[in-house]
Each structure stands twice: as C-alpha cells, then as structure tokens.
CSV table of C-alpha atoms and ligand atoms in Angstrom, one decimal:
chain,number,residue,atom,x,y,z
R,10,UNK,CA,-9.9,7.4,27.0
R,11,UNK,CA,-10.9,4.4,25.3
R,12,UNK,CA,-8.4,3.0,22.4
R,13,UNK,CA,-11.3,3.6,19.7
R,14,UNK,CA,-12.5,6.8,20.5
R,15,UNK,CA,-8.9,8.2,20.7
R,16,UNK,CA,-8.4,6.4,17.2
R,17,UNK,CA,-11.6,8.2,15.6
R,18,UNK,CA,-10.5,11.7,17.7
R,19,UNK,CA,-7.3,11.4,15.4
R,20,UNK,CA,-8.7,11.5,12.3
R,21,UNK,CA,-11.8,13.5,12.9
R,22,UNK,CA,-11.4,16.3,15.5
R,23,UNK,CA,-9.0,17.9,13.4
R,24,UNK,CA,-10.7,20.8,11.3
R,25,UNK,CA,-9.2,19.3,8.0
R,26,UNK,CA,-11.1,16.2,7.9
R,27,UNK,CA,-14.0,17.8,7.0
R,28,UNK,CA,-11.7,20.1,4.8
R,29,UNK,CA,-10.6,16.9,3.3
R,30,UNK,CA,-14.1,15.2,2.8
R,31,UNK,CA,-15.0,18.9,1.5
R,32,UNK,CA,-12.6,19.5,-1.0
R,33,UNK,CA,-12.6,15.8,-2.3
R,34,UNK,CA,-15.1,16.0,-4.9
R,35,UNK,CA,-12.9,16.2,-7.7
R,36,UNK,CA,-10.8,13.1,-6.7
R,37,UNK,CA,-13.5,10.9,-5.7
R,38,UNK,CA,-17.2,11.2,-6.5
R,39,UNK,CA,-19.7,11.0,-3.6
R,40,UNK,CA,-18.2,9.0,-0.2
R,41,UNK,CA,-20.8,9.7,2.1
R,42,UNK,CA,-20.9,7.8,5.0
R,43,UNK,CA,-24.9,9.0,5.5
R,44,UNK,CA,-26.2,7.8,1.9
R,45,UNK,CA,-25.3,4.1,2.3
R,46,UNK,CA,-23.7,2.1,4.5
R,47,UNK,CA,-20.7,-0.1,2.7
R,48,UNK,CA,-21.1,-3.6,2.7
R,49,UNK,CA,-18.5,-5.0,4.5
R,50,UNK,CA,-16.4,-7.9,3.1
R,51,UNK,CA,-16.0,-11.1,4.9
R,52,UNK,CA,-12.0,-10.3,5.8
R,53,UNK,CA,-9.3,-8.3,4.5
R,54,UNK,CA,-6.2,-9.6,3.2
R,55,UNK,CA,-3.6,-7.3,2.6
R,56,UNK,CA,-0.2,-8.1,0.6
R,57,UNK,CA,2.3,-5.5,-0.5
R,58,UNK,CA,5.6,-3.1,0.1
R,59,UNK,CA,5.5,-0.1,2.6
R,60,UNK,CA,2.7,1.3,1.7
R,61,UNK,CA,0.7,-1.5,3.2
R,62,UNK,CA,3.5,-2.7,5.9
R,63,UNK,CA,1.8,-2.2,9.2
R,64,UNK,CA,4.6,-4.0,11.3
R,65,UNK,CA,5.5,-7.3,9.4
R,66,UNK,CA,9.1,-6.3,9.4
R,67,UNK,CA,9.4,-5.7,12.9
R,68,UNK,CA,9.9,-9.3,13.6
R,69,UNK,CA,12.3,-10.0,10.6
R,70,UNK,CA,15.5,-10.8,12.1
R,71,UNK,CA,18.2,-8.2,10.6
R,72,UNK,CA,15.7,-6.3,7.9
R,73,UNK,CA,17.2,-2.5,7.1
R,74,UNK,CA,13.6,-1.5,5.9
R,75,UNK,CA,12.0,-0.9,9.4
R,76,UNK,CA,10.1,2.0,10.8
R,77,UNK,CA,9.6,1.1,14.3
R,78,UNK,CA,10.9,4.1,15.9
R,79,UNK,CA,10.1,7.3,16.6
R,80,UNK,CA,8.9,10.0,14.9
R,81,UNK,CA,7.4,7.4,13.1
R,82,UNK,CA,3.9,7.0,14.2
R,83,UNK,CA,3.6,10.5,16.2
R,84,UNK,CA,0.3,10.7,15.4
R,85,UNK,CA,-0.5,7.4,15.6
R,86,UNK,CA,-2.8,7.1,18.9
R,87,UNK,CA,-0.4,7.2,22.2
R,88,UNK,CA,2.1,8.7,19.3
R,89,UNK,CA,3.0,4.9,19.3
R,90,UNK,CA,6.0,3.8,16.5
R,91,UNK,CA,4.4,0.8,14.9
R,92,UNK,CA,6.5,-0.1,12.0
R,93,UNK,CA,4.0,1.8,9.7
R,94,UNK,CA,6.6,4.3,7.2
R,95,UNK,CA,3.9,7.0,8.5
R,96,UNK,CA,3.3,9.8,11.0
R,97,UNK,CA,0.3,8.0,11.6
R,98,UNK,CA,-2.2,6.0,10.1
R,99,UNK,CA,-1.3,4.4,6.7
R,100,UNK,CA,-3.7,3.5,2.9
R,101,UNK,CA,-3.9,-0.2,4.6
R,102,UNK,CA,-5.6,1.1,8.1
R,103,UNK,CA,-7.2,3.6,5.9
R,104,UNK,CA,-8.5,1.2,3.3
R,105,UNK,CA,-10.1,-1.0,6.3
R,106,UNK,CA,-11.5,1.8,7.9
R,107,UNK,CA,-13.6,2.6,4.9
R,108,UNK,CA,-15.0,-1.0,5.1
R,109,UNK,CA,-15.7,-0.7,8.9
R,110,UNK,CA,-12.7,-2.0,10.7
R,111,UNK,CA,-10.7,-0.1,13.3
R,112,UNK,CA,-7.6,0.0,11.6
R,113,UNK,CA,-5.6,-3.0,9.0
R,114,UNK,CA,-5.6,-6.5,10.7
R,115,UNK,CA,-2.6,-7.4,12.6
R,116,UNK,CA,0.8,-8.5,10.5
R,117,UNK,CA,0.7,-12.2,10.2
R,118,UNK,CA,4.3,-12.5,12.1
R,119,UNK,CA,2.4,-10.6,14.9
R,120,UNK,CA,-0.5,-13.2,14.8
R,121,UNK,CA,2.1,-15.9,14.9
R,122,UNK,CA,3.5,-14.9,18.3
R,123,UNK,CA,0.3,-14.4,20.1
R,124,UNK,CA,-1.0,-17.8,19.8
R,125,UNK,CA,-4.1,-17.4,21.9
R,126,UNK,CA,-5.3,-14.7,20.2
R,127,UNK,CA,-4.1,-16.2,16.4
R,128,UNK,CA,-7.5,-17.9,15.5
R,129,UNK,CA,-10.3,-15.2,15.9
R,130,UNK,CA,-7.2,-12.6,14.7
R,131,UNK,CA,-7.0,-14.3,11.1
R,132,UNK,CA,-10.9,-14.5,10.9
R,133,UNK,CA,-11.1,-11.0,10.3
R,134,UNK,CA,-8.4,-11.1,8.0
R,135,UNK,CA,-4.1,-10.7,8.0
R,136,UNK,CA,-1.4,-8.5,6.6
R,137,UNK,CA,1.2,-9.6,4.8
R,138,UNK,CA,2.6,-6.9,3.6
R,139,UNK,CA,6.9,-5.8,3.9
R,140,UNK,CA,8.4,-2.7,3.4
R,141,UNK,CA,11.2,-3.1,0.8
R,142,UNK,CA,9.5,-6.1,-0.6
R,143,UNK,CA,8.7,-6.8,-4.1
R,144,UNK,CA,6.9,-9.2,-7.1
R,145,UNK,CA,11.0,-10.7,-7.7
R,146,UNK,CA,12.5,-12.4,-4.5
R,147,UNK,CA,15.4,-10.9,-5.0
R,148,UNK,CA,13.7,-7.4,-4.6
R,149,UNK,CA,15.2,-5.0,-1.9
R,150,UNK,CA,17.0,-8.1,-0.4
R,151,UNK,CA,20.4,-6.4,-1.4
R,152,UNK,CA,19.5,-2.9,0.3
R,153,UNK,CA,17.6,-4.3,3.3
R,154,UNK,CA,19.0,-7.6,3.7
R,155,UNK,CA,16.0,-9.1,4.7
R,156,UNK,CA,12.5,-8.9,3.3
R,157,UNK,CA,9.4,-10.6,2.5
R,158,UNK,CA,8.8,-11.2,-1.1
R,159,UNK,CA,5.3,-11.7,-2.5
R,160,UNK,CA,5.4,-15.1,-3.1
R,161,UNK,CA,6.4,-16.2,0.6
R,162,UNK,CA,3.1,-13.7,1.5
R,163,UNK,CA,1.1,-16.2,-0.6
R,164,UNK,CA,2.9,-19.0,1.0
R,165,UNK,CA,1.9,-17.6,4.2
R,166,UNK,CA,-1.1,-17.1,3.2
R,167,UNK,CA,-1.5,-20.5,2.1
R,168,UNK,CA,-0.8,-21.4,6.2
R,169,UNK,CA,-3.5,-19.4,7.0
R,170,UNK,CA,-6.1,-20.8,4.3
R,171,UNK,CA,-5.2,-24.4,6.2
R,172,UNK,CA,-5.5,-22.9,9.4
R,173,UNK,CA,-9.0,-21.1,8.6
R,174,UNK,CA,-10.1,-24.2,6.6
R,175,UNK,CA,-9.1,-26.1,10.4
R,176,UNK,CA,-11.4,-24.1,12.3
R,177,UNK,CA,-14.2,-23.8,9.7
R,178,UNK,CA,-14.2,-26.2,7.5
R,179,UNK,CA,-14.1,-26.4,3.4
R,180,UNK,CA,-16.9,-24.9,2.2
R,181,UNK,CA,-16.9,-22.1,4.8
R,182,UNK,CA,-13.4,-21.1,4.1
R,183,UNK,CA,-14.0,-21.1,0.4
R,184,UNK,CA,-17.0,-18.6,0.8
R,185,UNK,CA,-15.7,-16.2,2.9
R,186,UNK,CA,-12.6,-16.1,0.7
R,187,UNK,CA,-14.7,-15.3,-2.3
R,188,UNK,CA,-16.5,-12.5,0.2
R,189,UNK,CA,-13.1,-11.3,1.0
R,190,UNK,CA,-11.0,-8.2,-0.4
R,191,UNK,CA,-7.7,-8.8,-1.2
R,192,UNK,CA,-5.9,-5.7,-1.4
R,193,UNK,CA,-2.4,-5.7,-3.2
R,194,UNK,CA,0.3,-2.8,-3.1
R,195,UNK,CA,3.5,-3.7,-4.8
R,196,UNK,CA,6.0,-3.2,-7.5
R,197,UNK,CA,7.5,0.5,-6.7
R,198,UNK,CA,10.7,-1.8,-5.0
R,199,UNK,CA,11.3,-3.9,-8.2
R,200,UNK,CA,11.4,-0.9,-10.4
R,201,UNK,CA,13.4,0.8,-8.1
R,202,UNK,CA,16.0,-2.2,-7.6
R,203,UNK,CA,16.0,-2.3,-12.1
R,204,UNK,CA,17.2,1.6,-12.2
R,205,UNK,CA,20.0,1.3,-8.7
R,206,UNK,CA,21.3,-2.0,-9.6
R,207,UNK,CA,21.6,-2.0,-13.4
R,208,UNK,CA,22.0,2.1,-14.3
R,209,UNK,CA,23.4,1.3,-17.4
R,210,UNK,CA,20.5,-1.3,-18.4
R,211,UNK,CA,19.8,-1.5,-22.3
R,212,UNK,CA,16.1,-0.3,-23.3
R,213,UNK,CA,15.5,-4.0,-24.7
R,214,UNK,CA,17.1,-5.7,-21.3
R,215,UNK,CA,14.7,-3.0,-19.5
R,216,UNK,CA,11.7,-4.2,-21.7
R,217,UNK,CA,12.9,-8.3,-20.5
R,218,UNK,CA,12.7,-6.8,-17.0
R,219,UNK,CA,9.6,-5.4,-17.5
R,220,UNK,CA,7.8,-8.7,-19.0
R,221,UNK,CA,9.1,-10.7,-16.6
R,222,UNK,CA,7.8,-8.6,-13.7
R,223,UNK,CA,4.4,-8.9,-15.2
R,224,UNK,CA,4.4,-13.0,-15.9
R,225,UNK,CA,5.7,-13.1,-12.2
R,226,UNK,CA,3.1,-11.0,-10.7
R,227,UNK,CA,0.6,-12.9,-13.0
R,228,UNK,CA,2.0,-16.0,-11.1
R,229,UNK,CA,1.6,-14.4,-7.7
R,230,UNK,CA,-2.0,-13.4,-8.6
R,231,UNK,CA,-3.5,-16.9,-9.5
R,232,UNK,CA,-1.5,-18.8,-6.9
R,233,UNK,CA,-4.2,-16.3,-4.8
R,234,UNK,CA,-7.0,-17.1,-7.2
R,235,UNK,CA,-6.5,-21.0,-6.5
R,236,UNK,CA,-6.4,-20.7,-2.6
R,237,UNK,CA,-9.5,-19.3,-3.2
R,238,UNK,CA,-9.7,-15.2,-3.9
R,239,UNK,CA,-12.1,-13.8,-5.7
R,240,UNK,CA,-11.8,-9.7,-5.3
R,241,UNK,CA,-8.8,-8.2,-5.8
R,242,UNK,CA,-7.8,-4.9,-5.2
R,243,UNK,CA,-5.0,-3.7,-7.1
R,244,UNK,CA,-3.1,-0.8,-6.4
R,245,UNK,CA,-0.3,0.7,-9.0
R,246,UNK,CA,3.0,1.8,-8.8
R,247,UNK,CA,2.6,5.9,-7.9
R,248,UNK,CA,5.3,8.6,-9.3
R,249,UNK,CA,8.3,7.2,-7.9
R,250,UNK,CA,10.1,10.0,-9.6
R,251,UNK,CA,8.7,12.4,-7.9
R,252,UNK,CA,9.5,11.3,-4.1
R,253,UNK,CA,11.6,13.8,-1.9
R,254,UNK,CA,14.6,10.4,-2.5
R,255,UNK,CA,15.0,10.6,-6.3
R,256,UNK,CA,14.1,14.5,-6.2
R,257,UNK,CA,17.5,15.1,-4.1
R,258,UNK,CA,19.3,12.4,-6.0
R,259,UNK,CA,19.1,13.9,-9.6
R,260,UNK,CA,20.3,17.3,-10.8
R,261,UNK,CA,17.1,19.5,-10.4
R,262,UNK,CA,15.1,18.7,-7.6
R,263,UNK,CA,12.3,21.1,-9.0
R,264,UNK,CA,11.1,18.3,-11.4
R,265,UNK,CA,10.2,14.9,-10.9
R,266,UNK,CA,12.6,12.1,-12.2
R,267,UNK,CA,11.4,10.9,-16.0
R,268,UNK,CA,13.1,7.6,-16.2
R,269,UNK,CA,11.4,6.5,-12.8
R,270,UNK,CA,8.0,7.7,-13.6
R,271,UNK,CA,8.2,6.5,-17.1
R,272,UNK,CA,8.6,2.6,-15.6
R,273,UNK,CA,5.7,3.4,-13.0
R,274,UNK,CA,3.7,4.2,-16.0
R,275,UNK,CA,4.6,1.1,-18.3
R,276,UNK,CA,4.2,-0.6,-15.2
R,277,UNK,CA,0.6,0.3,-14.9
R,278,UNK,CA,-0.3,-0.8,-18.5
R,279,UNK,CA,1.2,-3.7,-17.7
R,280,UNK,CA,-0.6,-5.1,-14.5
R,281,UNK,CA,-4.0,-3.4,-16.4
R,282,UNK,CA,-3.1,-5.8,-18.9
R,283,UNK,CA,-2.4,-8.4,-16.9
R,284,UNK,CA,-5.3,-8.4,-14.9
R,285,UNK,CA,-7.5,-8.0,-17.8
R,286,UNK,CA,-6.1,-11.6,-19.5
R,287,UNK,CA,-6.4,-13.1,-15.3
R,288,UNK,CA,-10.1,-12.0,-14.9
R,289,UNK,CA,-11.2,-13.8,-18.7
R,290,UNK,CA,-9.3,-17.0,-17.9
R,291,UNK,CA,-10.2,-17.1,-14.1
R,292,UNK,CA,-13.8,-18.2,-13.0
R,293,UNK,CA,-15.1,-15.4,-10.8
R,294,UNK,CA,-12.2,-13.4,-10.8
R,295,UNK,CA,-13.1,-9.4,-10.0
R,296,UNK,CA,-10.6,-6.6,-9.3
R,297,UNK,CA,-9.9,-3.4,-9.5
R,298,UNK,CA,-7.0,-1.3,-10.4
R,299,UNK,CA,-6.1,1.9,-8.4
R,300,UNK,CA,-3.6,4.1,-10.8
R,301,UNK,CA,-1.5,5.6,-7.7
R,302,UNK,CA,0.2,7.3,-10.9
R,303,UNK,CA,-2.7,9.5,-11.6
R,304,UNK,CA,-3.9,10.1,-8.2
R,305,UNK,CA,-0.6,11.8,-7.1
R,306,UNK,CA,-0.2,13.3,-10.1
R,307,UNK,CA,-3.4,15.3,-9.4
R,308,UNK,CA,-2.5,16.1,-6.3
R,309,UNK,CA,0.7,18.0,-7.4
R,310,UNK,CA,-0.4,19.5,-10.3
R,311,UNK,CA,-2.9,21.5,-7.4
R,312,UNK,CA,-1.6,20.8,-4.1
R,313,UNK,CA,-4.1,23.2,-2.8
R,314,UNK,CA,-7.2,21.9,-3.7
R,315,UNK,CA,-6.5,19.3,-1.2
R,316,UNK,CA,-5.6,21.1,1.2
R,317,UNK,CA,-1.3,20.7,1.1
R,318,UNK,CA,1.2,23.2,0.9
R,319,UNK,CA,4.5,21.0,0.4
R,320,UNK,CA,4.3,18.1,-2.3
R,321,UNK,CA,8.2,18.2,-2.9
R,322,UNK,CA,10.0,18.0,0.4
R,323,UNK,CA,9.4,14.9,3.2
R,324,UNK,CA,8.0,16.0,6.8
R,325,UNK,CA,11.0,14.0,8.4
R,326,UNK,CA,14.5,13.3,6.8
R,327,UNK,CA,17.5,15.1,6.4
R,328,UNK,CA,19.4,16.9,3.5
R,329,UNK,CA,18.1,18.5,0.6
R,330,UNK,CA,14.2,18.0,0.7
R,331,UNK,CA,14.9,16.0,3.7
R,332,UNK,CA,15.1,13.7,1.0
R,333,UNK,CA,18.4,12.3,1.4
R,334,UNK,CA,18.2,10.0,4.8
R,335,UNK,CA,15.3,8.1,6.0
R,336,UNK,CA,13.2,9.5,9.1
R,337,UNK,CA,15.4,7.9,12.0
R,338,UNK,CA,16.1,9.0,15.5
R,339,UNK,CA,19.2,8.3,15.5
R,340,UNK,CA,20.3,11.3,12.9
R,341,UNK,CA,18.7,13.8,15.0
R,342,UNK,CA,16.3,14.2,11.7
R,343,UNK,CA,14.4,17.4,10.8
R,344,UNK,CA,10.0,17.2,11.3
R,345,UNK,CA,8.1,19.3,10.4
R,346,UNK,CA,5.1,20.8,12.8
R,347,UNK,CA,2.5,21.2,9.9
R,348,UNK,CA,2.1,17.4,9.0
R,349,UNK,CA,-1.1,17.8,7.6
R,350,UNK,CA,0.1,20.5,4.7
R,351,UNK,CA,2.8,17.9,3.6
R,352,UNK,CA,2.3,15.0,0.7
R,353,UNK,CA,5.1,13.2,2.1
R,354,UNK,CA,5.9,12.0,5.4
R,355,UNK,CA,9.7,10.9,5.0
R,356,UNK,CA,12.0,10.6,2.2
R,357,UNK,CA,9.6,7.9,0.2
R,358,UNK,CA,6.4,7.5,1.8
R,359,UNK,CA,2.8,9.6,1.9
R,360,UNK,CA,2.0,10.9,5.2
R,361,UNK,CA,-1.3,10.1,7.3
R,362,UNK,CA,-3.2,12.6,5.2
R,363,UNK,CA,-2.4,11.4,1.8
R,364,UNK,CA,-2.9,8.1,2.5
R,365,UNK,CA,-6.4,8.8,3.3
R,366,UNK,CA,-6.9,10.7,0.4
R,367,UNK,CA,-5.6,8.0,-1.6
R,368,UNK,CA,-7.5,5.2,0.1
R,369,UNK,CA,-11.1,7.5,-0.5
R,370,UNK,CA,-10.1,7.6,-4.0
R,371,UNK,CA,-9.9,3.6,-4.2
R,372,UNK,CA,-12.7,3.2,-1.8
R,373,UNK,CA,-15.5,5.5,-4.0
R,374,UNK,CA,-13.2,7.3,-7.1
R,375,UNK,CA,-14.3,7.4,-10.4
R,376,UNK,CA,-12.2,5.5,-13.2
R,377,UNK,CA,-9.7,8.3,-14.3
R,378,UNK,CA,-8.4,6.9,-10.5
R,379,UNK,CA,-9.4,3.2,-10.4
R,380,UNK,CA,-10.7,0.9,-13.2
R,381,UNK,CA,-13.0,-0.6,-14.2
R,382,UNK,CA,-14.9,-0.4,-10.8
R,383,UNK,CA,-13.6,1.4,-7.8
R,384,UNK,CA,-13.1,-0.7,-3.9
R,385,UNK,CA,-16.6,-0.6,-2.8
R,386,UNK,CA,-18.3,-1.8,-5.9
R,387,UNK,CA,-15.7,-4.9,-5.9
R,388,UNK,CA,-16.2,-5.5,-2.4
R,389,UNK,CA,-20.2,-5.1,-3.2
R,390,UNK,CA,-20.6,-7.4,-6.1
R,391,UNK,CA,-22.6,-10.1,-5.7
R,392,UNK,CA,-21.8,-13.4,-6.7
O,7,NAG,C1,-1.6,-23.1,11.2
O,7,NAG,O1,-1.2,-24.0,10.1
O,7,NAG,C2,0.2,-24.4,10.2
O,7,NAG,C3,0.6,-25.1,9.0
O,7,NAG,O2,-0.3,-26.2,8.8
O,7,NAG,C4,0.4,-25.1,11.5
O,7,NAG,O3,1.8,-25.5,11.6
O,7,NAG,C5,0.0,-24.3,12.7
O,7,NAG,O4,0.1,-25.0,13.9
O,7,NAG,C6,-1.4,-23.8,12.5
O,7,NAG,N1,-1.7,-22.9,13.6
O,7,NAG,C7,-2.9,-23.0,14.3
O,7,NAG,C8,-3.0,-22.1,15.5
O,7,NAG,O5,-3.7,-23.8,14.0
O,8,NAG,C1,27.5,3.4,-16.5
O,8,NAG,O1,27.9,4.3,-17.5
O,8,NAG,C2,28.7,5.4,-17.1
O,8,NAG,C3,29.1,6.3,-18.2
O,8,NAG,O2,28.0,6.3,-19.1
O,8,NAG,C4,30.0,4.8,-16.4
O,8,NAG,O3,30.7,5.9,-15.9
O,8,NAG,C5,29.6,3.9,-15.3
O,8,NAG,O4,30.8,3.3,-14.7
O,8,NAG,C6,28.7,2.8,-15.8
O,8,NAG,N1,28.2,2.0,-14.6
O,8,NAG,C7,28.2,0.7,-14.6
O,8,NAG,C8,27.7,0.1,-13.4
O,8,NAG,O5,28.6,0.0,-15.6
O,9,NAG,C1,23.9,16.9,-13.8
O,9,NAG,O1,24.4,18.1,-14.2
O,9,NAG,C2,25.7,18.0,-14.8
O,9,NAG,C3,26.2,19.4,-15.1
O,9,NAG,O2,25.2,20.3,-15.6
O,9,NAG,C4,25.6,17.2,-16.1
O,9,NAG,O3,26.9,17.1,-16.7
O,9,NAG,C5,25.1,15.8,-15.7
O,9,NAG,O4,24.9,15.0,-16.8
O,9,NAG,C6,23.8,15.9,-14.9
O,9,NAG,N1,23.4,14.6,-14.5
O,9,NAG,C7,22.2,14.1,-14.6
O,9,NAG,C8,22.0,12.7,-14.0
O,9,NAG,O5,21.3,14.7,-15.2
O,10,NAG,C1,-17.5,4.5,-7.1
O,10,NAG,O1,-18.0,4.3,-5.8
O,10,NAG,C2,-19.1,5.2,-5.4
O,10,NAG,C3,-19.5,4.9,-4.0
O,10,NAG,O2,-19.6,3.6,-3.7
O,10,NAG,C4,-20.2,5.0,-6.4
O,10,NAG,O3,-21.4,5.7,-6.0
O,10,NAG,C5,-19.7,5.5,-7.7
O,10,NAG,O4,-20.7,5.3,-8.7
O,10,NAG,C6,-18.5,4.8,-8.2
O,10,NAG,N1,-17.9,5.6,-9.2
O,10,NAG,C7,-17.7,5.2,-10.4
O,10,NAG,C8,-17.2,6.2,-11.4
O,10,NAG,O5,-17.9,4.1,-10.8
C-alpha cells in the first residue's frame, strides 16, 4: 500500500474519527473539510518542546529526552518509532494536516544529513522543535543533558532563511516568510525546571522567574519577526498539573497539581500579554494564541463528550498511573489496548487522538480556545 493512503487509513478508517469530527462541536465551531477549502500557507515552521518534536532529538548526541523506540509510534504507519512522544501522529503532523500537508516537515537535523534532498525539503517548510527544550537555555539541559533551546531553533532558523534566500532570492524569501505559519509550542519545560530545581523558591523569586521567561520569549519572538515572520501561531502551556507525572508524584493522584497549573496559567497571561505589546510595535505582525490550559481542561471536566474514558492515567509507563517512568522498552512498560479512550499516551504527553483534537481546536476553535483569531484565519489573512 502506498505510504499516503496508509497514512490517511490511520486516521480515518477508524469508526472514531467521525466520532471525533461528530462530537466536536462544542470544542471547535464548524471544521468542515466540504464548505471551504483552507488556504494553504506558503511553509510551515514549527519551533517548540515535545509536543512538536517530530525527531530533532534523534540526532542530538547523548540527549535523555528521546522517543525513538518502541511502543512509541505503534500507530504510526508501519508502527514505525519516530522520535514523536506519541503512539502515533502528534499536534505538529496534525496542525500540517489541517493545512494540506502529509504530515509536519522533516526535523531540520534530519534535513541536514540528507543533503540532496535538503533544498526542496526546507521549501516546504522545517521543524525545529526538541523535546525537553525550553524559552531559557539552560531548560531541561540538567535532566536530559542535551537539548535544543529556542534561541539556537531561531539560529537555525536563521541558516535556513540564508539558505532559502540562496536559492530564491531576497524578495522571494521575504514573501513567502510573511505567507508562512510559524507555529510555536513551548514553555511547559521551563516551568517545570522552576518547581524541580528550586522547590523552595520564594513567591517574589517565582514572580522574577516568571518576567524573565516572558522578556526572553519576547526576545525569541522578534528575532523571528526580523528574519522575516509574519504569522505566528502560539500555543500555551496546557495543565501541567494534571499529567499522569505530577499526578503520581503528589499525595492524591485524584486531583491535578495546583502549584503547576497555577504557573501554566500565569504563564498564559503572560505570553497573551506579551504578544499583544509584539503585534502593536511590530509592522505586520499577526498571531494567534491557543490556551492548551483551557482545551484540556474541557476535556476532563467531560471526558466523554469526546469520546475518552481515561484522562488520569498514561497508555504506556509504569507505576502508579503508569505515571511514574517514561514509555521505554527497556522496563518492560505497561500499554494499554484501547489507545483511542486514553488523553494521555505516556507519563507527560497526549496520545494521537488528543493531539488531533487539540490541533482542530487551533485550526477552526472559537476564542474561549484560541484568541483573538483561531489558525486558519491567521494563516488566511491577507496582507
Ligand atoms: C545553508 O547555509 C549554511 C550557512 O550559511 C551553509 O553552511 C550551508 O552550506 C547551506 N546549505 C545549503 C545546502 O545550501
Ligand atoms: C525545602 O524545604 C523543606 C522543608 O520545608 C526542606 O526539608 C528541604 O530540604 C528544602 N529543600 C531545599 C532544596 O532547600
Ligand atoms: C503528603 O501527605 C502527608 C501526610 O498526610 C503530609 O504530611 C505531606 O505534607 C503531604 N505532602 C504534600 C506534598 O502534599
Ligand atoms: C475559526 O475558524 C473557523 C473555520 O475557519 C471559522 O469559520 C470561525 O468563524 C472561526 N471561529 C471564531 C470564533 O472566530
């Protein structure tokens, strides 16, 4: 069977997709691929942590934040381990799809070693993105040794702007940049890295944090602005409290953790404030901010209107809630058969489903979800 149709099989032969499509009127309003066709943006450009980490880390010499094993990927066509923290597809291949591509674009480090393929690869766009990455350099670098921060993303993103602006020229590369998306998943490692390596941390020292995390992202953000993006796609920080890891770390796994999901939400107002000081000071800036926070949130206050029967424990781990050691073949780890009931696929990350339902959300969700315009009015405004 050809690659493609297997891929679409995957996602669509199984009676829930249309369950999915079905029951997701209350999420997001009116994605119907029949009423109009989405415009499609020049590239994508994807930059991030796990949730967008399509195999980046794979070819990081000694990282600890890897997922290129199995069961990782079982549902991933040819059950193929990938690198993606997912049983199959994840919110960046998910995200694309909606816009017409396959799947995400290849991890730049993947582009890198296949030279004869590297120039019409980065023409259709390039992820960045590294699990256990975040907005500080120093984030996850303790726990995983080695992991791409955002601001050596946007460095190599800055190669790739000289090597499209090589084959195109100037003016070409600066207008399919500003017809581009630039999708951007990150900050659940640095908020993560504040609460394990400073537990006793002072609320005013945890307020410093805080600011600086925004000025640096804010940094981040207009270093992308000058080598030329224009859309940006924002997604928050979701629950972090509430994952199967911090659920069988604390006391009473029947309740999210508050400290955690108090700093996702301060960490939302934050980059919405951020963003809206970036777009009046930048010429032609647009974006729009997905609140990951309330999306899962709405999912487990009614796990059944979409469709999932477990929104505490992971598909794949070990321990209490399988929660307490990552999805690895080597500990012989527990999976679960019913991977489309689950909200969590290992001990921190969604599984296939709810990154789809998460990536319809952005793609067409109203702005309880994703303010102040949702994915495909960004990626459809005209300039
Ligand atoms: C891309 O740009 C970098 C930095 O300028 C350069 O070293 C590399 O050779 C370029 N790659 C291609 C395929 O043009
Ligand atoms: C944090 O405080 C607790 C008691 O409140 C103490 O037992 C612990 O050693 C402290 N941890 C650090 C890293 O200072
Ligand atoms: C866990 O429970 C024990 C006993 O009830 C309590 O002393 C301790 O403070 C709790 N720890 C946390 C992190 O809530
Ligand atoms: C979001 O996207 C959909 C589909 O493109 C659009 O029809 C809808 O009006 C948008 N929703 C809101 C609340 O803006």
């Amino acid at each position: 069977m050809a690659k493609a149709a297997a891929d679409d099989l995957l996602l669509c032969a199984s009676s829930f997709c249309f369950l999915v499509l079905f029951l997701l009127g209350d999420l997001s309003a009116n994605v119907n691929a029949d009423d109009e066709v989405a415009p499609k943006p020049a590239a994508i450009f994807i930059f991030g942590d796990s949730t967008m980490d399509v195999g980046t880390n794979n070819w990081l010499p000694a990282s600890r934040s890897r997922a290129d094993f199995s069961p990782n990927g079982i549902d991933f066509p040819y059950s193929v381990p990938t690198g993606r923290f997912s049983n199959g597809l994840n919110s960046a291949d998910h995200i694309a799809r909606l816009f017409g591509y396959q799947r995400s674009p290849q991890p730049f480090l993947y582009s890198l070693k296949h030279q004869s393929t590297f120039k019409t690869a980065i023409l259709q766009g390039v992820n960045f993105a590294s699990a256990g990455s975040g907005i500080f350099k120093q984030t996850g670098k303790k726990k995983f040794r080695n992991v791409l921060p955002l601001g050596d993303q946007v460095k190599q993103f800055a190669t790739v702007q000289g090597n499209i602006t090589g084959l195109i020229g100037p003016g070409a590369t600066d207008l399919m940049f500003s017809r581009s998306l630039f999708v951007i998943s990150i900050g659940s490692n640095d908020l993560l890295d504040l609460v394990e390596l400073f537990p006793n941390i002072s609320t005013s020292a945890t307020v410093a944090y805080l600011d600086n995390l925004k000025l640096t992202y804010h940094n981040h953000l207009k270093d992308l602005y000058n080598l030329g993006a224009r859309k940006f796609g924002i997604i928050s920080v979701p629950p972090i409290g509430c994952c199967p890891a911090a659920r069988a770390a604390s006391n009473d796994s029947s309740v999210c953790v508050n400290g955690l999901n108090k700093l996702a939400q301060a960490f939302f107002q934050q980059t919405q404030d951020l963003l809206h000081t970036l777009s009046s000071e930048l010429k032609g800036m647009k974006y729009s901010l997905g609140n990951a926070y309330e999306m899962t949130m709405s999912i487990l206050e009614d796990p059944l209107a979409f469709g999932l029967k477990d929104t505490q424990s992971a598909c794949c781990g070990a321990g209490p809630l399988n929660g307490k050691s990552p999805c690895l073949f080597l500990i012989n780890p527990n999976l679960c058969p019913n991977r489309h009931e689950f909200l969590f696929w290992d001990l921190f990350h969604p599984t296939e489903l709810a990154s789809e339902l998460a990536a319809l959300t952005l793609y067409g969700g109203g702005t309880r979800y994703v303010t102040p315009i949702n994915f495909s009015q960004l990626v459809a405004f005209d300039d």
